[in-house]
PDB file of C-alpha atoms in Angstrom:
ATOM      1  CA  UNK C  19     161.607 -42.816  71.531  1.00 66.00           C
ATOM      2  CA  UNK C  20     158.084 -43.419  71.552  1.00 87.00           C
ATOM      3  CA  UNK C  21     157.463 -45.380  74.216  1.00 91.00           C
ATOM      4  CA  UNK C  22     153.673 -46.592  73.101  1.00 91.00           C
ATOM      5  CA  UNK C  23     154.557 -47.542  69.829  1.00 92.00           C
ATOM      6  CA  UNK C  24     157.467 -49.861  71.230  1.00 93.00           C
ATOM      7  CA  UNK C  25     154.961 -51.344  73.538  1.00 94.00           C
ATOM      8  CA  UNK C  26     152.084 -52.046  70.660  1.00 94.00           C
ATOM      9  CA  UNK C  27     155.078 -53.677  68.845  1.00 92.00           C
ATOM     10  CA  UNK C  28     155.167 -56.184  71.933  1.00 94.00           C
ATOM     11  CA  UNK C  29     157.483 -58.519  73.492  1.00 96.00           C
ATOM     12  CA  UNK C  30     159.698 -60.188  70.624  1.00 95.00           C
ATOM     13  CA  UNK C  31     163.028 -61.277  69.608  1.00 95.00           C
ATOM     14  CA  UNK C  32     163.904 -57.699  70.396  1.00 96.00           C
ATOM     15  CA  UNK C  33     161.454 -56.710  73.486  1.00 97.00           C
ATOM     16  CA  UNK C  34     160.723 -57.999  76.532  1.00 97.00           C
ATOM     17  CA  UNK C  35     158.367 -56.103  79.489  1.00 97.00           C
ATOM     18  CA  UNK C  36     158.831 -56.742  83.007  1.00 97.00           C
ATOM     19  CA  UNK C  37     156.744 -55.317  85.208  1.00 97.00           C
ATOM     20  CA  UNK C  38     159.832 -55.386  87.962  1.00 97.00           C
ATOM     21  CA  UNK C  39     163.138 -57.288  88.988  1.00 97.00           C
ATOM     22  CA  UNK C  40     162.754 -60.016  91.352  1.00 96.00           C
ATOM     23  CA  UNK C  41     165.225 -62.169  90.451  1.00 96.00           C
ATOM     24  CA  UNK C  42     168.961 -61.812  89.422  1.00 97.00           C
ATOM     25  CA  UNK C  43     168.972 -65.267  87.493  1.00 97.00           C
ATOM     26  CA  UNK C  44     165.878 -64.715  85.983  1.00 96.00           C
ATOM     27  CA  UNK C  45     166.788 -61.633  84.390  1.00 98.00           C
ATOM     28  CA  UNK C  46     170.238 -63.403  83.528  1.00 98.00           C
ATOM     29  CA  UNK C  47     168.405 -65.427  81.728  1.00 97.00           C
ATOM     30  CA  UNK C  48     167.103 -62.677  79.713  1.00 98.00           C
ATOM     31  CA  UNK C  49     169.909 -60.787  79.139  1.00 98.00           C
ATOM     32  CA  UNK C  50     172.102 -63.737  78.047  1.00 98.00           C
ATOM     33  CA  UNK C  51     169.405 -64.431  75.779  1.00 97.00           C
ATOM     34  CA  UNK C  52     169.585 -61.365  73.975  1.00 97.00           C
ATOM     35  CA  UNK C  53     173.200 -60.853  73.739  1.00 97.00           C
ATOM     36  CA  UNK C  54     173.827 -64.255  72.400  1.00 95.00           C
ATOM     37  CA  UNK C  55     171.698 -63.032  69.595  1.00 94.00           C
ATOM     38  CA  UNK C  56     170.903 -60.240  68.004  1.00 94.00           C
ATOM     39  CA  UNK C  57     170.657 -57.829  71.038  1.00 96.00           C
ATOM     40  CA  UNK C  58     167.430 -56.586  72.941  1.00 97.00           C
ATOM     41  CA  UNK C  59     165.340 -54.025  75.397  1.00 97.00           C
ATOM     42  CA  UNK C  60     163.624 -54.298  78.369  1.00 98.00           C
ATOM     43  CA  UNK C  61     161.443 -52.692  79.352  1.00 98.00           C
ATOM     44  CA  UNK C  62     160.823 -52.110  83.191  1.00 98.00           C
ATOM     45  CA  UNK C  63     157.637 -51.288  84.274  1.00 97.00           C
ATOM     46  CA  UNK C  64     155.089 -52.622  81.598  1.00 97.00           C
ATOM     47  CA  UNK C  65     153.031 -55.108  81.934  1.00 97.00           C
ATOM     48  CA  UNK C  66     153.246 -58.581  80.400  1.00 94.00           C
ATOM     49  CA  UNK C  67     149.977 -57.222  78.467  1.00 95.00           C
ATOM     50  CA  UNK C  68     151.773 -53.678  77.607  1.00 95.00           C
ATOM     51  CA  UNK C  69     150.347 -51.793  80.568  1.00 96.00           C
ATOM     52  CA  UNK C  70     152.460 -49.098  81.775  1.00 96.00           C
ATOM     53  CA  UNK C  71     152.718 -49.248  85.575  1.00 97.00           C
ATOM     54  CA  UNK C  72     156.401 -47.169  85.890  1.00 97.00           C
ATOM     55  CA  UNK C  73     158.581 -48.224  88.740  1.00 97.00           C
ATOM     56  CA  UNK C  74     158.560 -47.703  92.134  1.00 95.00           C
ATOM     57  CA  UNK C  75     161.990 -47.195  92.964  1.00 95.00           C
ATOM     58  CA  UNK C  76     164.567 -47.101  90.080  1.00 95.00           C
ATOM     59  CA  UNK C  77     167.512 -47.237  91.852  1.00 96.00           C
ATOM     60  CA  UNK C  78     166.459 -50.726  92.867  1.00 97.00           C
ATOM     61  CA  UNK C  79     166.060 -51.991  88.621  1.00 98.00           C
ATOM     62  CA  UNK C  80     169.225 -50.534  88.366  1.00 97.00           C
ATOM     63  CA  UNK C  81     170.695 -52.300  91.145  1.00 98.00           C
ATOM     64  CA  UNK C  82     169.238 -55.678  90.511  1.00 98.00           C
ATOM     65  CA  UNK C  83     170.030 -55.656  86.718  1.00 98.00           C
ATOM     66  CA  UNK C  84     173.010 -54.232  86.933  1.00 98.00           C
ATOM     67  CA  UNK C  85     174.379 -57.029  89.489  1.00 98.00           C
ATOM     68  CA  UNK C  86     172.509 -59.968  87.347  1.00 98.00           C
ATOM     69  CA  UNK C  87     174.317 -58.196  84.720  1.00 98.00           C
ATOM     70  CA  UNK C  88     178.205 -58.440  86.385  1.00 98.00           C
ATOM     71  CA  UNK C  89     177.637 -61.398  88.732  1.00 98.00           C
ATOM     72  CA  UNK C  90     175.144 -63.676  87.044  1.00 98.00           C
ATOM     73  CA  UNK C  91     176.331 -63.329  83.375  1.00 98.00           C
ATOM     74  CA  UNK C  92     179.656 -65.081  82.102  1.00 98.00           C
ATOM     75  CA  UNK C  93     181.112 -63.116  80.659  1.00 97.00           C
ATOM     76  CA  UNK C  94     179.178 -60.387  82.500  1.00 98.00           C
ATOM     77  CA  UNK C  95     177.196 -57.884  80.653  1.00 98.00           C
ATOM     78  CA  UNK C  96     177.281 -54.045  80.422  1.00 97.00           C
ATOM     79  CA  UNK C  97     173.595 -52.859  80.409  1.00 98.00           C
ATOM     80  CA  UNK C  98     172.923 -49.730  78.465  1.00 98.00           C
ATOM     81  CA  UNK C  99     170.009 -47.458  80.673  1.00 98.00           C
ATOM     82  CA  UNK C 100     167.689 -44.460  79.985  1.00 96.00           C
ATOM     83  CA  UNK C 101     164.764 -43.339  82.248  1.00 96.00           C
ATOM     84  CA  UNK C 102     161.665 -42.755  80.217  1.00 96.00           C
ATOM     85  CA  UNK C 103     158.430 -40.774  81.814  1.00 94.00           C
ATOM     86  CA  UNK C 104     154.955 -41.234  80.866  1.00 92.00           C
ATOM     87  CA  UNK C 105     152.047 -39.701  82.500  1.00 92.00           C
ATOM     88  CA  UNK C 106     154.207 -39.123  85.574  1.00 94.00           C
ATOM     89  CA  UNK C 107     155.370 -42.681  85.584  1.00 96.00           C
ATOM     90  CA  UNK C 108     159.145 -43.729  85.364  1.00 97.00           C
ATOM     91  CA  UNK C 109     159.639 -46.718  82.821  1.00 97.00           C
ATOM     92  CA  UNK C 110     163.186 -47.807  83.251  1.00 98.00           C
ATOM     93  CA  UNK C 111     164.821 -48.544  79.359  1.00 97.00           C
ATOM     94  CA  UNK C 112     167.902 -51.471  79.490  1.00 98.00           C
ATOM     95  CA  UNK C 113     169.054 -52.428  76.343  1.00 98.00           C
ATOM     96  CA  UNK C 114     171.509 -55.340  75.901  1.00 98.00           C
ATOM     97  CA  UNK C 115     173.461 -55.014  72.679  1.00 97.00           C
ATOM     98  CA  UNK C 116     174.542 -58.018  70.814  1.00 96.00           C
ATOM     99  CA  UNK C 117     177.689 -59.211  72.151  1.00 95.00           C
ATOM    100  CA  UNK C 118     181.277 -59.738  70.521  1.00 93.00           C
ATOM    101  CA  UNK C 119     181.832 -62.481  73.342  1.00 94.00           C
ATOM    102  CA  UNK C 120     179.358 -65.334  72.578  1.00 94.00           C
ATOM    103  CA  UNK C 121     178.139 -67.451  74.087  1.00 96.00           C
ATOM    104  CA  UNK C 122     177.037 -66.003  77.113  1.00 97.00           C
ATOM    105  CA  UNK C 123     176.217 -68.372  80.247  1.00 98.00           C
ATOM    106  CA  UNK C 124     173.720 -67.326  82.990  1.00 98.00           C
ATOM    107  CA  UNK C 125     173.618 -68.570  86.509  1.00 97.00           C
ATOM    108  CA  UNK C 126     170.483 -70.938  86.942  1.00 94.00           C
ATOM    109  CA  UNK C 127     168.892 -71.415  90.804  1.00 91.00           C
ATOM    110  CA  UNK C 128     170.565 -75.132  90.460  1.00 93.00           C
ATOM    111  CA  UNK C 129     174.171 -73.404  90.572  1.00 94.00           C
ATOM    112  CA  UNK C 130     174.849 -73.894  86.998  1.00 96.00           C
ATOM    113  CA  UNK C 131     176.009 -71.905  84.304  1.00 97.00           C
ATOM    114  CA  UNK C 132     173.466 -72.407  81.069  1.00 97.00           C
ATOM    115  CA  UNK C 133     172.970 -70.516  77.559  1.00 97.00           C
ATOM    116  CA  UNK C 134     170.196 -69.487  76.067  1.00 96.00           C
ATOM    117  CA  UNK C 135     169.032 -67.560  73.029  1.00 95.00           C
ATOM    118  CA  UNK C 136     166.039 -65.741  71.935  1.00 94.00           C
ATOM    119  CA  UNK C 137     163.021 -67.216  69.926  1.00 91.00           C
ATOM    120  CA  UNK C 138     160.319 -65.234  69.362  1.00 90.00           C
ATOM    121  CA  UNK C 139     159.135 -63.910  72.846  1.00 94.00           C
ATOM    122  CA  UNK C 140     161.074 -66.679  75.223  1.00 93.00           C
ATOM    123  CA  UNK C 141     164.461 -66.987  76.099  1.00 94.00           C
ATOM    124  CA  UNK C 142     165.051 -70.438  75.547  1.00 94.00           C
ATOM    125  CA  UNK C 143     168.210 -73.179  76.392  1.00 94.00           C
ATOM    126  CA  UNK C 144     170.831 -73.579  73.637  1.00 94.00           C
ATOM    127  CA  UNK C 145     171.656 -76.819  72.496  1.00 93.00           C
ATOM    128  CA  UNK C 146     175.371 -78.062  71.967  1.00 92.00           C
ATOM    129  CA  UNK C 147     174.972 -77.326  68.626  1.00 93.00           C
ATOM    130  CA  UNK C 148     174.020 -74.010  69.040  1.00 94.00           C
ATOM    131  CA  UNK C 149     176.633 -73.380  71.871  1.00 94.00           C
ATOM    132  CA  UNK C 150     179.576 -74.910  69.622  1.00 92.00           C
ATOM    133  CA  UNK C 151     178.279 -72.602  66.642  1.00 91.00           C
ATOM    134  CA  UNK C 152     177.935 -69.198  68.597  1.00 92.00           C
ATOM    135  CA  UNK C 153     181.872 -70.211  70.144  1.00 90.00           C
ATOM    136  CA  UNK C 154     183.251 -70.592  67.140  1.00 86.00           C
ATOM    137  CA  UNK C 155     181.504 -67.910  65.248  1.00 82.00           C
ATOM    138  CA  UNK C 156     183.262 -65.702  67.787  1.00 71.00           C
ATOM    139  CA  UNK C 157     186.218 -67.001  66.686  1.00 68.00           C
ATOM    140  CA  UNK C 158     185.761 -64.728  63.001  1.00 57.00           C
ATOM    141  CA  UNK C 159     188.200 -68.085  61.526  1.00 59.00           C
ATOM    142  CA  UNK C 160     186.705 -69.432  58.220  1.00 53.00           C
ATOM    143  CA  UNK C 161     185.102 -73.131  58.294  1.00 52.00           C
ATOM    144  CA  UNK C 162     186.868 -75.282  55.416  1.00 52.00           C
ATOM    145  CA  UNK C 163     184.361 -77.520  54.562  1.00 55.00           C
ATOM    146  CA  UNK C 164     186.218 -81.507  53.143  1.00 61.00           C
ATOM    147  CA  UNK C 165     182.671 -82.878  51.845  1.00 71.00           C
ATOM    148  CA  UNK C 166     183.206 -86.584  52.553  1.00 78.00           C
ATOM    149  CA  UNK C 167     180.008 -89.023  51.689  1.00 84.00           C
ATOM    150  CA  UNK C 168     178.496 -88.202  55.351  1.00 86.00           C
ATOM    151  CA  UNK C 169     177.934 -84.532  53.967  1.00 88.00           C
ATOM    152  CA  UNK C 170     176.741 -85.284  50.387  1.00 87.00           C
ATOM    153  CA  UNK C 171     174.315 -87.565  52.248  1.00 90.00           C
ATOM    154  CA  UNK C 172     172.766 -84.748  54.179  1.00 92.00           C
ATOM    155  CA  UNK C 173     172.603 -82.506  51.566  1.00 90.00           C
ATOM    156  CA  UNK C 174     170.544 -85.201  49.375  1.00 92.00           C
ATOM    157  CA  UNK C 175     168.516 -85.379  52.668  1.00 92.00           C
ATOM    158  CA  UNK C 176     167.623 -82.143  52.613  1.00 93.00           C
ATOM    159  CA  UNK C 177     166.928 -81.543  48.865  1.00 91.00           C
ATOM    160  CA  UNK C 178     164.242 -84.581  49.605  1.00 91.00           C
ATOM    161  CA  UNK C 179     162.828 -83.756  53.188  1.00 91.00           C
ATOM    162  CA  UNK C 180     163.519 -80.233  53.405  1.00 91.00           C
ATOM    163  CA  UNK C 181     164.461 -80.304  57.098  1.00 94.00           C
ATOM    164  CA  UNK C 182     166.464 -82.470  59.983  1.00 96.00           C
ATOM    165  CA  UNK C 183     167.055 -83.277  63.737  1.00 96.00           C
ATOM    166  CA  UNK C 184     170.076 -84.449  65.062  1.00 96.00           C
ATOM    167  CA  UNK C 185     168.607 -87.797  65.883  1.00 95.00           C
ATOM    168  CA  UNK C 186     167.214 -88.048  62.289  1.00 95.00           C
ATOM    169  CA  UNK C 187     170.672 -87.313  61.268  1.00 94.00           C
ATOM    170  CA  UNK C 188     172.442 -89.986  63.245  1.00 95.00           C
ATOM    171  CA  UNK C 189     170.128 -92.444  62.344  1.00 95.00           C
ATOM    172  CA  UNK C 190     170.381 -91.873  58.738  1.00 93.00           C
ATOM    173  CA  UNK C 191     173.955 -92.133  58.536  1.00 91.00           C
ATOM    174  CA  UNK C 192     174.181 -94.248  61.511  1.00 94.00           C
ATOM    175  CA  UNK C 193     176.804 -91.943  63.172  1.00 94.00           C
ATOM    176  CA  UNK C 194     177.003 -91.170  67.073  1.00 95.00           C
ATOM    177  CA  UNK C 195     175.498 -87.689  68.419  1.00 94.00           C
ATOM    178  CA  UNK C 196     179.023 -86.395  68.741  1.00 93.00           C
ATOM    179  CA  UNK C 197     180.315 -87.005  65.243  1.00 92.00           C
ATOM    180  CA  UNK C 198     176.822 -85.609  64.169  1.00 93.00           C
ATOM    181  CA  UNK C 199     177.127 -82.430  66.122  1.00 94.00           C
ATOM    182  CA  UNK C 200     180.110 -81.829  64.589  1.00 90.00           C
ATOM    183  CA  UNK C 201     179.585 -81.544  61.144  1.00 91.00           C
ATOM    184  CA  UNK C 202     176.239 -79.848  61.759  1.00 93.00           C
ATOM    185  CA  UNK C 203     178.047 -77.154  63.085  1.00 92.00           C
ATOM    186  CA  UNK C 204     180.912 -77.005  60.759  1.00 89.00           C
ATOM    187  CA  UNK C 205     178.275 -76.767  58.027  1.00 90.00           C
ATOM    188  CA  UNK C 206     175.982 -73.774  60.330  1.00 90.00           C
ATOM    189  CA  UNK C 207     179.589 -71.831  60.173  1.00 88.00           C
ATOM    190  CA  UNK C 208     180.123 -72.548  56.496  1.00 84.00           C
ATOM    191  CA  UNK C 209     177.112 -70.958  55.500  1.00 86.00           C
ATOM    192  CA  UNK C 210     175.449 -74.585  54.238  1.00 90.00           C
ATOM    193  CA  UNK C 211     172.975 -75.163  56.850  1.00 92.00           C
ATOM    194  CA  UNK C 212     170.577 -72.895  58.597  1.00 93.00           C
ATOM    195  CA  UNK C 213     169.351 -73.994  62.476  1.00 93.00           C
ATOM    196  CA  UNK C 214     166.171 -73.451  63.556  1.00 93.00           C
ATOM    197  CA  UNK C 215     164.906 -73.485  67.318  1.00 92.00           C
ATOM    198  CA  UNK C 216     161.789 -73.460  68.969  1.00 88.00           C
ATOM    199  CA  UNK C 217     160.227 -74.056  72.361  1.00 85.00           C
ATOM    200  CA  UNK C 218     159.971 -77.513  71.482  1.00 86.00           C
ATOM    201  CA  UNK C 219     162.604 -78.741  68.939  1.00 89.00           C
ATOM    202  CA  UNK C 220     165.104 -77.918  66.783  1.00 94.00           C
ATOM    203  CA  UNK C 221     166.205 -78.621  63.199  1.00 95.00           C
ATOM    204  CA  UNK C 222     167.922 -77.738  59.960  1.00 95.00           C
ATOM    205  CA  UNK C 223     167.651 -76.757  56.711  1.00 95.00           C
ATOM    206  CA  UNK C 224     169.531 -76.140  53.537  1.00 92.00           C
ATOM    207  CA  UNK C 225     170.247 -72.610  53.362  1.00 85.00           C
TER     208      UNK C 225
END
């Protein structure tokens, strides 16, 4: 693998650089993130601004990742390493493959159990619709779709605006957040709806 190619790529969906392990639930975090979607690396030992500093001790990362990994993961996680050496420096290689199991839950400093997914370079929380849509996708069971007026409505929504919230949704059809989160995600698992989520918000579009 080379290493400085990876790194001029920098942190993504994919990639993330940590310059060392401090925290078990911070790296839970992490992980979680990446199994819940499409899998991911770290890196350990780089820089947030893709300087290579290597590790000190690499027993340690292994130690502390592999124990986020079993103990601060639910279902736990089973890290995948490889030692890399550049210019006499150790840069330890985890990668997280994308998991049969979702979702995956981390344990926050608060005691709780929380998902998260990847966007773009962040690991960030997972809404209920999200959660219910990564559970049941799990489930490989098809999603038979009974398009009642609620749907149809949506749909001619969409071919208008382009793009909706859940609280845009409940408003329009003046349904409660429940009801709405429900047919959202039957119609993410059916293939009708795409969901989209950022830092700040999240929405959905006609796929």
């Amino acid at each position: 693998m080379n290493l400085k190619r990876q790194i001029l790529e920098g942190e993504g969906v994919k990639l993330d650089f940590k310059k060392t392990i401090t925290s078990c639930e911070k790296i839970a975090k992490t992980m979680v993130s990446f199994a819940n979607n499409i899998g991911g690396r770290l890196l350990i030992g780089v820089l947030d601004d893709g300087t290579i500093k290597g590790v000190k001790d690499e027993t340690e990362e292994r130690y502390m990742i592999t124990r986020a990994a079993h103990f601060f993961c639910r279902p736990a996680l089973d890290p995948i390493f490889e030692e890399i050496y550049y210019d006499d420096k150790t840069v330890l290689m985890v990668d997280i493959p994308e998991s049969t199991e979702k979702p995956h839950y981390s344990l926050a400093e608060d005691g709780k159990w929380w998902v998260y997914i990847r966007v773009k370079d962040k690991s960030v929380l997972a809404s209920k619709v999200v959660v219910d849509v990564l559970r049941r996708g799990a489930d490989e069971k098809g999603v038979l779709i009974e398009y009642s007026s609620k749907e149809k409505a949506l749909l001619e929504h969409l071919d208008k605006k382009e793009r909706i919230t859940v609280k845009e949704f409940c408003a329009l059809l003046n349904i409660g957040r429940r009801r709405a989160q429900r047919i959202l995600v039957d119609l993410v698992l059916s293939g009708v709806l795409a969901v989209h989520t950022t830092e700040k918000e999240e929405f959905y579009t006609a796929m």
